Every structure is written in structure tokens, then in C-alpha cells.
XYZ file of C-alpha atoms in Angstrom:
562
model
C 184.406 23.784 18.622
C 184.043 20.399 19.949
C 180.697 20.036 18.487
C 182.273 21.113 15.028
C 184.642 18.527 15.204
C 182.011 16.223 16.220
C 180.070 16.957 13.431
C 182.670 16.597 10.845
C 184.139 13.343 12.110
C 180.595 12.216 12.157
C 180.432 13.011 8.510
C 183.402 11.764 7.502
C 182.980 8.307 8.831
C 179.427 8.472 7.071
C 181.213 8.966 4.010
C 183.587 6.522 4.642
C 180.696 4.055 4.880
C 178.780 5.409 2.010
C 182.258 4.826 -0.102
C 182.833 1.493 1.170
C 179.422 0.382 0.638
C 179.383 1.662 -2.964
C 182.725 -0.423 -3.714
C 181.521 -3.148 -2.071
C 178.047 -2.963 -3.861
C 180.553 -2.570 -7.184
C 182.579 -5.483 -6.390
C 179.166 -7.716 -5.877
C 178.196 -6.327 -8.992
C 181.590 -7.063 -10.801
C 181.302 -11.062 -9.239
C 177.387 -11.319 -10.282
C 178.321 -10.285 -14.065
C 181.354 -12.488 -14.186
C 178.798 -15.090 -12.715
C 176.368 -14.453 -14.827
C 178.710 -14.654 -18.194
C 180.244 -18.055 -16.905
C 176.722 -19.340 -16.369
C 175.780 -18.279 -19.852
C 179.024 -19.360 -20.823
C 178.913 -22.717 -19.419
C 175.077 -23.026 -20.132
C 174.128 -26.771 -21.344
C 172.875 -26.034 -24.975
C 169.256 -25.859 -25.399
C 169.766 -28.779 -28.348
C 172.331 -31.921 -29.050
C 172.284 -32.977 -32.386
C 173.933 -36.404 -33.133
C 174.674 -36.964 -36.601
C 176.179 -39.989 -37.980
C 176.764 -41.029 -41.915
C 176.927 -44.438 -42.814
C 180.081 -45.578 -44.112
C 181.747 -42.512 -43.946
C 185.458 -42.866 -44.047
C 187.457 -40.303 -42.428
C 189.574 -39.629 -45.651
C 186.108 -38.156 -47.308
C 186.776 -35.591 -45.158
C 190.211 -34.837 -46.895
C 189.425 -35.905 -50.237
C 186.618 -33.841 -50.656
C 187.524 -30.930 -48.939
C 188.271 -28.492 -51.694
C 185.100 -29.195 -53.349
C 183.097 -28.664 -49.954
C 181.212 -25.247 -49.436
C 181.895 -23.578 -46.479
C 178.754 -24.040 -44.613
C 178.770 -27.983 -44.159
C 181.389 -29.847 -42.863
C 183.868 -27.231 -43.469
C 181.876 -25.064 -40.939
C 182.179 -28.124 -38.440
C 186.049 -28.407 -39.173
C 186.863 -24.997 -38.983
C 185.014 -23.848 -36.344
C 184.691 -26.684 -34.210
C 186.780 -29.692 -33.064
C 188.379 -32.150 -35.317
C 189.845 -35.649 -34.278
C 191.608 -37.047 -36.743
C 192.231 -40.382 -35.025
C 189.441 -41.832 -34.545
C 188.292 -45.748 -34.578
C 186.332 -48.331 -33.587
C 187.462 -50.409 -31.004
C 185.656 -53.487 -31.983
C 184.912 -56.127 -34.720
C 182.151 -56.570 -36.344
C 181.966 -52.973 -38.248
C 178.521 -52.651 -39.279
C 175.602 -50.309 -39.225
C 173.814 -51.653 -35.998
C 177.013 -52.182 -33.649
C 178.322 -48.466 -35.166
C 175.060 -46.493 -33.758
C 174.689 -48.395 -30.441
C 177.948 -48.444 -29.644
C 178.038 -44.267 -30.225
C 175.328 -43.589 -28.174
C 176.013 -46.335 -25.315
C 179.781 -45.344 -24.994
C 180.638 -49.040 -25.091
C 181.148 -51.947 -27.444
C 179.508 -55.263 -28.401
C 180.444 -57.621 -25.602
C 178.274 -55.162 -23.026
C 175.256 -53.594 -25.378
C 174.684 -56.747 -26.998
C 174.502 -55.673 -30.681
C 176.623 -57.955 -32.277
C 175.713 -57.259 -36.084
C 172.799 -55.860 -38.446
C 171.726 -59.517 -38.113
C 173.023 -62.477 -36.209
C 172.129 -66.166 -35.244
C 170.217 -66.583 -32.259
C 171.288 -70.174 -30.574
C 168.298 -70.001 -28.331
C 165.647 -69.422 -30.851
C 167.880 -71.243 -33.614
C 167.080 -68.865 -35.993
C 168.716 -65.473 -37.831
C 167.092 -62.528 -35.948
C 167.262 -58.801 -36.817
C 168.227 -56.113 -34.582
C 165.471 -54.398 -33.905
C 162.746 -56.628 -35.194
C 159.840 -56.775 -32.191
C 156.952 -58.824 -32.581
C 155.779 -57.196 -29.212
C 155.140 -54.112 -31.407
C 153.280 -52.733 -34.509
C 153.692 -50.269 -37.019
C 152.505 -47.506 -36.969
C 151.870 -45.566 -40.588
C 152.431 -48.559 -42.315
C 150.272 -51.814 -43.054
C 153.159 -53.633 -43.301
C 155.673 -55.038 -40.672
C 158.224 -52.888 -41.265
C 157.268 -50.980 -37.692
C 157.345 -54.056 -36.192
C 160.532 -52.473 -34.342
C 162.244 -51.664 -31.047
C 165.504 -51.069 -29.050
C 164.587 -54.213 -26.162
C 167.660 -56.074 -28.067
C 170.391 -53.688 -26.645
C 171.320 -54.094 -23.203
C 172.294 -51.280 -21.734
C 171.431 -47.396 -21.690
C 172.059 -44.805 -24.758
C 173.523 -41.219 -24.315
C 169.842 -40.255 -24.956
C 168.058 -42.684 -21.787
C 170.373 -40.967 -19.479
C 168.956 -37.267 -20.442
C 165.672 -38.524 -20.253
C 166.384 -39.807 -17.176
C 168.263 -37.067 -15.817
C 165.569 -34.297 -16.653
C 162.428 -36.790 -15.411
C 161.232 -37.464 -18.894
C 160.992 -33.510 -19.867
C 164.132 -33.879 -22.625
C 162.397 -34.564 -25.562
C 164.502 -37.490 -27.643
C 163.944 -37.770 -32.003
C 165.463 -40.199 -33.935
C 165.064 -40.053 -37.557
C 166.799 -42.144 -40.496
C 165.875 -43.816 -43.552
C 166.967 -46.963 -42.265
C 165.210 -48.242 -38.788
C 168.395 -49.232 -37.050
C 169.880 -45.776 -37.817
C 166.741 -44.102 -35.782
C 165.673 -46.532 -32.937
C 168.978 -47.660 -31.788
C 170.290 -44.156 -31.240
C 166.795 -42.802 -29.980
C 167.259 -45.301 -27.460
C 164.694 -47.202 -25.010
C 163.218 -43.766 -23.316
C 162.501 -41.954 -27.051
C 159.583 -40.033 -27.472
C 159.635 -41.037 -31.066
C 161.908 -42.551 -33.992
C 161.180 -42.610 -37.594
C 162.027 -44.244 -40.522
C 161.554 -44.516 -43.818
C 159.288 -47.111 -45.753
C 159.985 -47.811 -49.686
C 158.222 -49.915 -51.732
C 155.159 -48.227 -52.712
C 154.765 -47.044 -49.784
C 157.429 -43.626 -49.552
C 156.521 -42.623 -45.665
C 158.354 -42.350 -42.853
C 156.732 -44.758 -40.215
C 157.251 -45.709 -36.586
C 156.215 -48.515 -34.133
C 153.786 -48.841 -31.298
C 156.725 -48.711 -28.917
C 156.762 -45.427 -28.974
C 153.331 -43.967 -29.935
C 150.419 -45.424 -31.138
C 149.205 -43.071 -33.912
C 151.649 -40.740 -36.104
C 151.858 -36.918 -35.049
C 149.292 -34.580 -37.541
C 152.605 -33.105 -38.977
C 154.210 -36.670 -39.822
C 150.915 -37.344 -41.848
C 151.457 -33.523 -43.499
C 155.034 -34.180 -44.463
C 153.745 -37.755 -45.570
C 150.984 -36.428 -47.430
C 153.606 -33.867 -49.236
C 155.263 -37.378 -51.458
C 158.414 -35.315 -51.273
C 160.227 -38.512 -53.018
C 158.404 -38.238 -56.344
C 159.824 -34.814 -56.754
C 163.211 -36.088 -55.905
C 163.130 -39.339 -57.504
C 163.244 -37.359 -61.430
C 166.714 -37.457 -62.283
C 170.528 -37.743 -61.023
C 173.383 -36.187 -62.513
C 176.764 -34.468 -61.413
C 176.307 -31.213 -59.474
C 179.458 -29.919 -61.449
C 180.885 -31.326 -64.912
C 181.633 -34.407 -64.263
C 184.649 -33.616 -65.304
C 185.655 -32.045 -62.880
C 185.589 -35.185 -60.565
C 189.376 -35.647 -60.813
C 189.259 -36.926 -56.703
C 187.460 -40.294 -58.058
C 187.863 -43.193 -60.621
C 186.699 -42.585 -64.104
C 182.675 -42.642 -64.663
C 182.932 -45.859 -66.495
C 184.490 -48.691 -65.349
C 183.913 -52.454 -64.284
C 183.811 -52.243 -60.620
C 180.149 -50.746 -60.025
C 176.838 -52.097 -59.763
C 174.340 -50.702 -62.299
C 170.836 -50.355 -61.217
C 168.128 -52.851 -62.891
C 167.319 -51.544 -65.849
C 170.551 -49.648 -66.890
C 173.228 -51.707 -68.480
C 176.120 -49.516 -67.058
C 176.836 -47.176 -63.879
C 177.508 -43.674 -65.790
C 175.870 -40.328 -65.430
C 172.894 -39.607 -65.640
C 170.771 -41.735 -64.016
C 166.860 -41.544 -65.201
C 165.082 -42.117 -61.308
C 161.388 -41.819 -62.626
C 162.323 -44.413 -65.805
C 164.473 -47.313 -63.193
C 162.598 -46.871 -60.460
C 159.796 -49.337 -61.121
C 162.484 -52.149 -61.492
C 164.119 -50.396 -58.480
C 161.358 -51.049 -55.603
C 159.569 -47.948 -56.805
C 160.176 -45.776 -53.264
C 163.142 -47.616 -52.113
C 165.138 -46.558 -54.794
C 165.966 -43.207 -53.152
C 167.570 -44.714 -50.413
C 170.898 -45.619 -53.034
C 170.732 -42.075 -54.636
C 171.626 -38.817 -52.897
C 168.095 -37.686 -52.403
C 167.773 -40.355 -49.517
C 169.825 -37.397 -47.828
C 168.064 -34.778 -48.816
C 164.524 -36.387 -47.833
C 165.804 -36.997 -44.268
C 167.529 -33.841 -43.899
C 163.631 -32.300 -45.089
C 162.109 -34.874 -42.164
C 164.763 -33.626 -39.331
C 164.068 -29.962 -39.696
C 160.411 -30.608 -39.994
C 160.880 -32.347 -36.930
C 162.963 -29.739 -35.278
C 160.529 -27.366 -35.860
C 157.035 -28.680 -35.056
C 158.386 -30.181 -32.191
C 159.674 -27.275 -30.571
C 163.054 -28.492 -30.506
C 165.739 -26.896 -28.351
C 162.998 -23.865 -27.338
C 163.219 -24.044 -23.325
C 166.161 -24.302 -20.616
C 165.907 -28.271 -20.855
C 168.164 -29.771 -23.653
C 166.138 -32.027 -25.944
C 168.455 -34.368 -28.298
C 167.508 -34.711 -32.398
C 169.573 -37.977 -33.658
C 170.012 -37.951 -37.492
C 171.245 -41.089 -39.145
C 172.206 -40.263 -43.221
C 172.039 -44.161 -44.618
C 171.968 -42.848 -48.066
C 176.036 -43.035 -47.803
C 176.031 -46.198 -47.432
C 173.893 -47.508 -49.836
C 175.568 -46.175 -52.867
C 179.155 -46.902 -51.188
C 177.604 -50.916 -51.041
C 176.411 -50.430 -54.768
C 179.278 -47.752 -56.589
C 182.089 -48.030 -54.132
C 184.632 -46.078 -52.223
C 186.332 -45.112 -55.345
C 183.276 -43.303 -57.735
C 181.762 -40.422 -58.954
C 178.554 -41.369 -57.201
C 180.396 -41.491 -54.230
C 181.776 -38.009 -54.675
C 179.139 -36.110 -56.206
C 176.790 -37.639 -52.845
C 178.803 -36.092 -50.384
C 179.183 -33.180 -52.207
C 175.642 -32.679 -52.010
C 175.405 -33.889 -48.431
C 177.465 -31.092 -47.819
C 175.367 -29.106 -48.439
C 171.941 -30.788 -46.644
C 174.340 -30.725 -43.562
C 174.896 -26.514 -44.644
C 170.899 -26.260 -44.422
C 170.709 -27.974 -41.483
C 172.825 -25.595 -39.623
C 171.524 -22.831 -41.039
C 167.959 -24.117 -39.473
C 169.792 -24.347 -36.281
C 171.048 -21.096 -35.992
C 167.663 -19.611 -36.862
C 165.347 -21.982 -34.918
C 167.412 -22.350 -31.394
C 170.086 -19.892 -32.031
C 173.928 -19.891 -32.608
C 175.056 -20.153 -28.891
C 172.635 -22.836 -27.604
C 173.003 -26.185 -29.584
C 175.603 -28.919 -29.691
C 176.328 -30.784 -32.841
C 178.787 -34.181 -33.317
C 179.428 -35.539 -36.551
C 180.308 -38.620 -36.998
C 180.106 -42.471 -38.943
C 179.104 -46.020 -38.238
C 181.718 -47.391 -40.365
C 184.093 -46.438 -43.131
C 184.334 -48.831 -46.436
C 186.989 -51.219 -48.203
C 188.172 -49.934 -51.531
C 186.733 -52.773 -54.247
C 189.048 -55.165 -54.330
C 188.870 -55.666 -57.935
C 189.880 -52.204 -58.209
C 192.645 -52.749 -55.925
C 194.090 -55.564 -57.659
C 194.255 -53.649 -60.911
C 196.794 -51.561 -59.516
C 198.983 -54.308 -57.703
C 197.342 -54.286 -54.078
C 196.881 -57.170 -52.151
C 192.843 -57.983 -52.068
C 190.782 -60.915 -52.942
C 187.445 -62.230 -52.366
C 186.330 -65.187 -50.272
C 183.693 -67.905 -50.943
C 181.667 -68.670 -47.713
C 179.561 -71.127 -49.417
C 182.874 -73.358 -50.504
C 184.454 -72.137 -47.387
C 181.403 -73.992 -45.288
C 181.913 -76.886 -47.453
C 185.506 -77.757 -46.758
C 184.959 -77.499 -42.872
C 182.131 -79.721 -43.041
C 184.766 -82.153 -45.008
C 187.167 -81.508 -42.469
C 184.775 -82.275 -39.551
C 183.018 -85.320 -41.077
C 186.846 -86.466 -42.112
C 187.254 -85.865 -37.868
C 183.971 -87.072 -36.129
C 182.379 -88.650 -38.575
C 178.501 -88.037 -39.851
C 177.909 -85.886 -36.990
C 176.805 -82.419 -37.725
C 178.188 -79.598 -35.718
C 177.790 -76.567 -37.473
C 174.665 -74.610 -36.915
C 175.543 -71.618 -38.398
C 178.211 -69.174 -40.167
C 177.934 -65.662 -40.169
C 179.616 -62.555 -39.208
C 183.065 -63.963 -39.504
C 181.672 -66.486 -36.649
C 181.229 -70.316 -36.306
C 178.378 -71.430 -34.098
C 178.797 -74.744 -32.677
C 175.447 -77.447 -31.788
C 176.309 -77.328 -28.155
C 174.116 -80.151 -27.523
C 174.982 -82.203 -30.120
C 178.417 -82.161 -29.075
C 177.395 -82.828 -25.390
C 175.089 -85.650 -26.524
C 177.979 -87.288 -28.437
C 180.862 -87.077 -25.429
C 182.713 -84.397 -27.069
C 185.167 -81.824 -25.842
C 183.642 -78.330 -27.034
C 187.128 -76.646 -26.488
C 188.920 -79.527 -28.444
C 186.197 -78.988 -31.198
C 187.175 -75.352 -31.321
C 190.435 -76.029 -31.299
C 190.463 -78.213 -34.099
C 188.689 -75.715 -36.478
C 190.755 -73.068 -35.259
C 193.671 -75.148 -36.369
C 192.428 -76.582 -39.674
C 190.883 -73.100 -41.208
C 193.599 -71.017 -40.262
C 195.375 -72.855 -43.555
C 192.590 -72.508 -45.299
C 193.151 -69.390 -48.440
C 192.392 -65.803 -47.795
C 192.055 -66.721 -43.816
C 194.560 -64.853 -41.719
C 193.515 -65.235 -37.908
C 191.019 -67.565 -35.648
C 189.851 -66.858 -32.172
C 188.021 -69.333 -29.957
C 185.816 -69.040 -27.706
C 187.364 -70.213 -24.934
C 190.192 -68.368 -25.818
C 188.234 -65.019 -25.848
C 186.443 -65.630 -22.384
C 189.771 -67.018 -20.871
C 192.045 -64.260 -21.288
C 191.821 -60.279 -22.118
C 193.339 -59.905 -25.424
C 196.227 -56.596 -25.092
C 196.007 -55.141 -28.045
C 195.617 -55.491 -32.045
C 192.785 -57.581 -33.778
C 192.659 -59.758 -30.781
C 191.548 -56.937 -28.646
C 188.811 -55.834 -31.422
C 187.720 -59.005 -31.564
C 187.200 -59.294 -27.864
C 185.291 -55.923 -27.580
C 182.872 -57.174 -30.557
C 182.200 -60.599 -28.465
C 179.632 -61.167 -26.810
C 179.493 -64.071 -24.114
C 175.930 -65.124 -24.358
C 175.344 -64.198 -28.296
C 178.580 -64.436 -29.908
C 179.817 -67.637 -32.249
C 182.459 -70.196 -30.742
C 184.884 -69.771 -33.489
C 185.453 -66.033 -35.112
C 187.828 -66.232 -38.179
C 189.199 -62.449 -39.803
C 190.017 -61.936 -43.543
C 193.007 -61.180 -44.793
C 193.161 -57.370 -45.497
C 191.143 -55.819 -48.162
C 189.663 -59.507 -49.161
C 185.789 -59.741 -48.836
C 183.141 -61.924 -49.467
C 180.758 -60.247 -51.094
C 179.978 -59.370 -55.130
C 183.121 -58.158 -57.267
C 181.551 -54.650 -57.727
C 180.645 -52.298 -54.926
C 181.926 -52.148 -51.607
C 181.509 -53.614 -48.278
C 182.488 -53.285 -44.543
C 182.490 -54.806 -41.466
C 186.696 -55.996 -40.757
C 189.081 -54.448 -38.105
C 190.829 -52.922 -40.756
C 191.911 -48.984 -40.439
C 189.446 -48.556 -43.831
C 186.799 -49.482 -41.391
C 187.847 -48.260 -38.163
C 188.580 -44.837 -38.861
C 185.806 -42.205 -39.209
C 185.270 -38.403 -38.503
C 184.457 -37.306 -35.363
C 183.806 -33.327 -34.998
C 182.055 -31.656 -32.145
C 180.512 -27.768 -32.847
C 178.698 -25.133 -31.059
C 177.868 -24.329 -27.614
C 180.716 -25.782 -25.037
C 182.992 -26.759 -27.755
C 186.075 -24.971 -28.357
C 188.087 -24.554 -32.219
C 190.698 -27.001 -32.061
C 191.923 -30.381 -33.551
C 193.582 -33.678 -32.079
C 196.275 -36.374 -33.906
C 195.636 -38.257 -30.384
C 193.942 -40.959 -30.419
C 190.243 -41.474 -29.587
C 187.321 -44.079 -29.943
C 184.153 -44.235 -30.898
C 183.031 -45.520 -27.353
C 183.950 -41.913 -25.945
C 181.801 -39.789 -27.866
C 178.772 -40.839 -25.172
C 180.920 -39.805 -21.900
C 181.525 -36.705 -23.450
C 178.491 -35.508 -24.308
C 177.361 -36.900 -21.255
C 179.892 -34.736 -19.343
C 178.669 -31.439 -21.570
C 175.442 -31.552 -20.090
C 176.559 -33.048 -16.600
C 174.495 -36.542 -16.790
C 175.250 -39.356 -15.771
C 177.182 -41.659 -18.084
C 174.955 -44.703 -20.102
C 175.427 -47.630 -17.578
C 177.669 -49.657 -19.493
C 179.762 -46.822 -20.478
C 183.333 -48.026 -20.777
C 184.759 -44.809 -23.144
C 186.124 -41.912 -21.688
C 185.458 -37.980 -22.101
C 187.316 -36.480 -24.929
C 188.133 -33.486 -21.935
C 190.272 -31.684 -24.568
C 187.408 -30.532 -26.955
C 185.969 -28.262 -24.090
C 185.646 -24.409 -23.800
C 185.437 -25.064 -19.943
């Protein structure tokens, strides 16, 4: 009897253990598949793809919107995460600042890149960008490769993954224009490319980052997509059906040479020999279209987004901008271009989803700079606008200065919005550099179409709170910057009276898109307030790098799934 009992206590407790093993084994099971989805759900995607348009204002967005397909940016919208208020914090709004500052999460006075093209007191001379005599080009006999980043100062988005993963990430930039592909690529790129015109119509690179072109660069080359594009350019739809835009002829665009008026169609093959042969794709639509053909090449040959290590592809569409400097805000051209970049941006995602997969890229969309309205235009219906005569402008300070120190000349250059002093002529005459500022600062601020001055020792004495000050202060740079930096009245320019133009802290400038899709974004959309300066720290906190080292933006936290 005993033993009986024995025995069935004996197999009791073995099934006791057997059952609490099998739970336990089932609870370990439970935690490694809820481990395993929040690791795939929390994955870093395999691929970021940066894409900004030049001179996109955020209100093409809107205006367009019915006309878009749904593959494009409606796709990004819809099924990503929009914010709706987003700006530049800074002053000068042009192409170069607007990609460094993206991908460096920080403005002017730290990366350096105080315009497309500024005075250099030190070499007294007007220097470009990214112009490198250190370097070569490479695909080109020319000096447009002549090109690097070494001009801005501090780290990209794209230097920190290639930091972060040893130099495994691979980093792309592509653009037609060079600025729009080296400046994002950053300083640790394994290539950016860029498109030559002339009669030329390849994309090229520079010696800073390889010495010969890849075999499939000299394939796509060889393929002289442009002469197929560069045929003809007329409305996608009847152009009457443009009701979102101005009528097709008016007097406040630019015709190209060789066509007496901007209407529809355009002949490409007959204007483009008066047109810089190649480079006139870059101000039609097809400039689009031929990088959007480049970055999937690219994405495909090399191998982009195909292992656990994200690589980063950084597309720049200059195209925009172009035709916005040459049709403005307010034209067909302008419509019927982002109606077809619509759908580029549609094939491009399509590509995505079939080359690395719908779960495991990243994309952000957003612009450089939006675009004044012509003021011409403007003025026809009542607005406040004007334009403003630098030459003349230059000639009544000199006036005023001579009238104030005599023959002495002071002024070594005016650009940008910015006065730049002769530091050591003013030393070599006993003269107060401050009271020199000041007195310019008080003299032009009367002059007509002038509505606010900044000094320099006003800008490096104090931290500006808010309003243009503050955007001034951000664009200023203490060792490159002017002494004297004088802002426009709203919506006046100086520039041509057709077309349009950019570059003031006005909300036509400041605000652009910004929309983040795909993997570790959720659906959502923001009225709050954001900057252009935080798109870096947040894709830097989506794939847990460190931030670029003069980061000064924040993480938009709200736009993740995690």
C-alpha cells in the first residue's frame, strides 16, 4: 500500500514538473515572439532616403493636391507623417544653407554655409560653396568636378552613420545641381553625383570621392537619356484644366531664348541650342525625371538597402527651382512640374518597395526653400511688393560714406543682404568699426524698400529672442558673415521683374513640407511647430546614432511608431 502511494505521489509530482515546465517553456516562448516582433518592429530600416525639392513651398502641397495621384506625395501624406509647420530658422534662404542645414541639424552661424556664394574677406574674393581646387573632376574635362564638402564645418546626418557603422553604411548623393548632392552626401560619402550641361549631358563627380566613375555611371552616361527627354514640353492634362495657376499668358514669366513668349508648348530639341544645349533640362520637368532615372539606377547597382546595415540615398530635385526662378510661383509650368514630379516621386517608391521591401526603408520629404510670389504679379492685384536696385542702392551709401569720411573707401563688398566692411582700412585710418556700423545702420534704414539693419556688433553682443532678429542671428556667421545685414521689406526683391526668387525670412520662404514614411514612422500629422534643423536629430534618433556634432535641432519624438 505504501509503495502504491509512493508510486503515485511520485508520479504526480513528475507531472507536476512536466506541466510546469511546459508552461514555463510556453511563457519563454510567448516573451521570445513578442521579442522577436518588437525587434522586427523596431528594426532600423535597411534604407533612409532623404529627399528634398528646391523651392518647394509648403502650400504646393495643398494647391496641388487634387490633381496629385495617389502614389506620390499623397502616399507620403496619407500614410505617413505630415508637419504642417514647418520653417527655417535662419536667414539667408537659399539652396546651399537649405541642404546643409537639413542634414547637419543646425544653422549657418555653426556649419558655416552662409549662401550659394559669398565674399571671402580672407581671400578677398566671391567663392562658391563647394568649389575645391584640391580636387578634380571626374567624368568631365571641365572644372565642374572641381568640388567638395571641406567648406562646411561640422558633421551631416550621413558622417554620423558612416561613422557609427565603421564606414560599412554606404552614403549616395545625387542631384542635378552639385550643392544639392555633395553637401547632403556629406564629408564621409562614398560618392555624389551631379549633373553636367553644356554639351556635355553626364552626371560627373570629383576626385574627393573616387577617382574614376563606377562601369554603371558610364552605362547610364552612355544611354544620353536627355536627348530623349529634351523633344518637347506640354501640359500633362488640357491646359485648361490648370484652374490652380495664373493664365498661360501673361507678363510676369521669363521666356526661354529663342521663344518670344512663355506659353505651351515648348519645342526642347528647336531652343535648346540657344539654351546651353544639355543644360536646358535642368529648367524643364525632365531635369526630374533624369535624376529620378540616376537614383534608382543607383539604388539598384549599388545594392542599396540589401543587408542589416542601413545605407542612406540623398536625392536633391533642383529642377523645381529652376523653373520657379524662370516662370514663378504663380504658373502653369509650375503646376504641370509638380504634377509630373508626382509622379517620378510615385516610381520611386514603387522601386523601393520592390528593391528593399515595404517594411525596411525610411523616406523624408522635404525643401530647401519655398519662393516669393512675383512681385509684379502681386502688385497687379493691390499687394504690397516692389523691387530693389542694389547697384543704385551701393551708390547712395558710398555718397553717404564719402559725404562722412571723406575719399576713403570702406566697402568691400555687398551681397546676401550683407555689407562687408575693409577692416584694415578702417584700422589704418583711426576709425571706430562699431561707429562705422552704426552709421550705415542708421543712414540705410531710411533708405526705400529697406525695413531692418543688424550690425555686427549687435549680432555677436547679444542673442536676438525671437522674430527676424533671431533668423538673422542663426544665418550669421562670426568669422564669414558681413558687418552690416540689411532685410527687404516683404515681398520686395532685387532681382528681374519676371520669375521668382528666394532667400528672405519671410513665411513664403520659411515654410516647406516636411513628411516622414515607412519603417518607424507612424500615420499622423502635426499643426506644432517644427524646424528644419530637427529633421537630422530625428533621423538620427531612428537609427540610434549619434547626433551631427553641431546639432542644435531637436527630435520630432511625435512622428514615431515606438
Amino acid at each position: 500500500m505504501k509503495n502504491s502511494l509512493l508510486l503515485i505521489l511520485v508520479f504526480l509530482l513528475l507531472a507536476s514538473c512536466g506541466t510546469l515546465s511546459r508552461k514555463r517553456n510556453s511563457q519563454t516562448a510567448s516573451y521570445q515572439s513578442t521579442d522577436i516582433e518588437e525587434t522586427s518592429k523596431n528594426a532600423s530600416p535597411k534604407l533612409v532616403v532623404g529627399i528634398v525639392v528646391d523651392q518647394m513651398r509648403f502650400d504646393y502641397l495643398t494647391r496641388f493636391k487634387s490633381r496629385y495621384g495617389n502614389g506620390g506625395f499623397n502616399r507620403l501624406i496619407e500614410n505617413g507623417f505630415q508637419l504642417t509647420n514647418n520653417h527655417y530658422n535662419f536667414v539667408p534662404t537659399y539652396t546651399a544653407p537649405g541642404h546643409a542645414s537639413i542634414y547637419t541639424g543646425t544653422s549657418p552661424m555653426n556649419h558655416g554655409i552662409i549662401g550659394n556664394n559669398w565674399y571671402d574677406k580672407f581671400e578677398n574674393k566671391v567663392i562658391y560653396n563647394a568649389s575645391d581646387n584640391d580636387y578634380e573632376s571626374v567624368g568631365s574635362s571641365n572644372d565642374d568636378g572641381k568640388m567638395s564638402p571641406r567648406r562646411m564645418l561640422t558633421t551631416t546626418v550621413t558622417d554620423q552613420l558612416e561613422l557609427h557603422t565603421q564606414g560599412k553604411a554606404k552614403v549616395i548623393g545625387v542631384s542635378i545641381k552639385d550643392r544639392g548632392a555633395i553637401l547632403p552626401a556629406g564629408h564621409a560619402a562614398d560618392a555624389a553625383y551631379w549633373f553636367e550641361g553644356g554639351d556635355a549631358g553626364n552626371f560627373i563627380s570629383s576626385t574627393f570621392y573616387m577617382q574614376e566613375l563606377p562601369q554603371w555611371v558610364k552605362d547610364f552616361n552612355a544611354l544620353k537619356k536627355a536627348d530623349d527627354y529634351l523633344s518637347s514640353w506640354n501640359t500633362m492634362y488640357p491646359i485648361e484644366s490648370y484652374v490652380a495657376s495664373g493664365t498661360d499668358r501673361n507678363a510676369f514669366e521669363k521666356p526661354p531664348r529663342g521663344k518670344e513668349t512663355a506659353v505651351f508648348p515648348y519645342d526642347l530639341n528647336k531652343l535648346r541650342s540657344q539654351n546651353g544645349n544639355y543644360s536646358l533640362i535642368k529648367s524643364t520637368p525632365y531635369g526630374n525625371s533624369i535624376v529620378a532615372d540616376f537614383a534608382i539606377e543607383a539604388l539598384k547597382k549599388e545594392s542599396l538597402g540589401k543587408d542589416a546595415i542601413t545605407d542612406f540615398l540623398a536625392i536633391s530635385f533642383s529642377s523645381t527651382d529652376y523653373i520657379g526662378h524662370q516662370y514663378g510661383v504663380n504658373s502653369i509650368e509650375i503646376e504641370d512640374t509638380y504634377l509630373r514630379l508626382d509622379q517620378e516621386i510615385e516610381r520611386l517608391l514603387m522601386t523601393l518597395d520592390q528593391e528593399v521591401g515595404k517594411s525596411n526603408y525610411t523616406v523624408f520629404l522635404t525643401a530647401d526653400h519655398g519662393a516669393v510670389n512675383n512681385p509684379a504679379y502681386l502688385q497687379s492685384n493691390r499687394i504690397n511688393a516692389g523691387y530693389f536696385d542694389r547697384a543704385a542702392f551701393r551708390d547712395q551709401l558710398e555718397e553717404a560714406l564719402k559725404s562722412q569720411y571723406g575719399s576713403v573707401d570702406l566697402i568691400s563688398n555687398i551681397s546676401n543682404g550683407q555689407i562687408f566692411l575693409k577692416r584694415d582700412t578702417i584700422l589704418k585710418n583711426n576709425l571706430s568699426a562699431k561707429a562705422v556700423e552704426d552709421f550705415i545702420a542708421y543712414t540705410i534704414i531710411d533708405y526705400k524698400h529697406i525695413d531692418k539693419v543688424y550690425t555686427r556688433n549687435a549680432l555677436m553682443s547679444g542673442a536676438m529672442q525671437d522674430g527676424t532678429g533671431k533668423l538673422i542671428q542663426n544665418g550669421f556667421h562670426h568669422k564669414r558673415s558681413g558687418d552690416v545685414i540689411y532685410v527687404l521689406e516683404p515681398a520686395v526683391i532685387s532681382y528681374s521683374k519676371t520669375g521668382s526668387t528666394h532667400g528672405s525670412s519671410q513665411s513664403y520662404d520659411t515654410h516647406v513640407p516636411l513628411l516622414f514614411y515607412g519603417n518607424g514612422i507612424k500615420k499622423g500629422s502635426s499643426n506644432a511647430r517644427t524646424e528644419i534643423i530637427d529633421i537630422a536629430p530625428t533621423i538620427s534618433s531612428l537609427l540610434g546614432i549619434s547626433f551631427p556634432n553641431g546639432a542644435t535641432g531637436n527630435p520630432i519624438k511625435e512622428i514615431f511608431n515606438k
